[in-house]
């Protein structure tokens, strides 16, 4: 499968990891949109959030738990942070392996663009 994030998981493509366990990898976004911008991905390939199955429920919870841990480690938990998962083209999804954006370190606008 020609998937950029699967290649990052297999270390075929370099990234800057901040957290890894048997089911999840988190690494710095290449083009950060905030002082903290981390991508949290499952090691299992899931193309979009529409493809999440009942069997994946625990995995999705683990992604949020990882985001919480990283936010605390980076010192942005108290002030606040945003977690975003874009789905399909209108939302701006460009990599079709689900990823939770963790953004923080600055005040966020709402509504998002
Ligand atoms: P999306 O637009 O699909 O929600 O988010 C994809 C994210 O992946 C973007 O924020 C983009 O900067 C990031 N990205 C794209 N290619 C790479 C890469 O090769 N390495 C890393 N670390 N991030 C990438
Ligand atoms: Zn993949």
PDB file of C-alpha atoms and ligand atoms in Angstrom, residues 4-5 8 27-31 37 39 86 92-95 99 101, ligand 1:
ATOM      1  CA  UNK A   4       2.745   8.047   3.493  1.00  0.00           C
ATOM      2  CA  UNK A   5       1.888   7.456   7.145  1.00  0.00           C
ATOM      3  CA  UNK A   8       6.418   6.749   8.556  1.00  0.00           C
ATOM      4  CA  UNK A  27       5.152  12.639  15.571  1.00  0.00           C
ATOM      5  CA  UNK A  28       5.687  16.308  14.774  1.00  0.00           C
ATOM      6  CA  UNK A  29       3.776  17.733  11.818  1.00  0.00           C
ATOM      7  CA  UNK A  30       6.109  18.690   8.939  1.00  0.00           C
ATOM      8  CA  UNK A  31       4.283  22.006   8.421  1.00  0.00           C
ATOM      9  CA  UNK A  37       1.412  20.516  16.231  1.00  0.00           C
ATOM     10  CA  UNK A  39      -0.060  14.043  14.564  1.00  0.00           C
ATOM     11  CA  UNK A  86     -10.326  15.999   9.037  1.00  0.00           C
ATOM     12  CA  UNK A  92      -8.996  19.351   4.066  1.00  0.00           C
ATOM     13  CA  UNK A  93      -7.887  15.737   4.520  1.00  0.00           C
ATOM     14  CA  UNK A  94      -4.767  15.271   2.410  1.00  0.00           C
ATOM     15  CA  UNK A  95      -3.317  12.059   3.880  1.00  0.00           C
ATOM     16  CA  UNK A  99      -4.593  11.155  12.130  1.00  0.00           C
ATOM     17  CA  UNK A 101      -4.026  16.721  14.928  1.00  0.00           C
TER      18      UNK A 101
HETATM   19  P1  LIG B   1      -4.655  16.522   6.803  1.00  0.00           P
HETATM   20  O1  LIG B   1      -4.621  17.718   5.884  1.00  0.00           O
HETATM   21  O2  LIG B   1      -4.780  15.234   6.043  1.00  0.00           O
HETATM   22  O3  LIG B   1      -5.668  16.641   7.913  1.00  0.00           O
HETATM   23  O4  LIG B   1      -3.264  16.520   7.547  1.00  0.00           O
HETATM   24  C1  LIG B   1      -2.107  15.987   6.979  1.00  0.00           C
HETATM   25  C2  LIG B   1      -0.952  16.562   7.768  1.00  0.00           C
HETATM   26  O5  LIG B   1       0.211  15.799   7.494  1.00  0.00           O
HETATM   27  C3  LIG B   1      -0.611  18.024   7.390  1.00  0.00           C
HETATM   28  O6  LIG B   1      -0.722  18.834   8.548  1.00  0.00           O
HETATM   29  C4  LIG B   1       0.805  17.935   6.841  1.00  0.00           C
HETATM   30  O7  LIG B   1       1.594  19.046   7.209  1.00  0.00           O
HETATM   31  C5  LIG B   1       1.323  16.639   7.446  1.00  0.00           C
HETATM   32  N1  LIG B   1       2.317  15.964   6.637  1.00  0.00           N
HETATM   33  C6  LIG B   1       2.247  15.728   5.302  1.00  0.00           C
HETATM   34  N2  LIG B   1       3.323  15.036   4.900  1.00  0.00           N
HETATM   35  C7  LIG B   1       4.088  14.839   6.006  1.00  0.00           C
HETATM   36  C8  LIG B   1       5.336  14.175   6.230  1.00  0.00           C
HETATM   37  O8  LIG B   1       5.973  13.612   5.334  1.00  0.00           O
HETATM   38  N3  LIG B   1       5.824  14.182   7.506  1.00  0.00           N
HETATM   39  C9  LIG B   1       5.143  14.779   8.533  1.00  0.00           C
HETATM   40  N4  LIG B   1       5.712  14.727   9.730  1.00  0.00           N
HETATM   41  N5  LIG B   1       3.966  15.395   8.356  1.00  0.00           N
HETATM   42  C10 LIG B   1       3.445  15.429   7.107  1.00  0.00           C
END
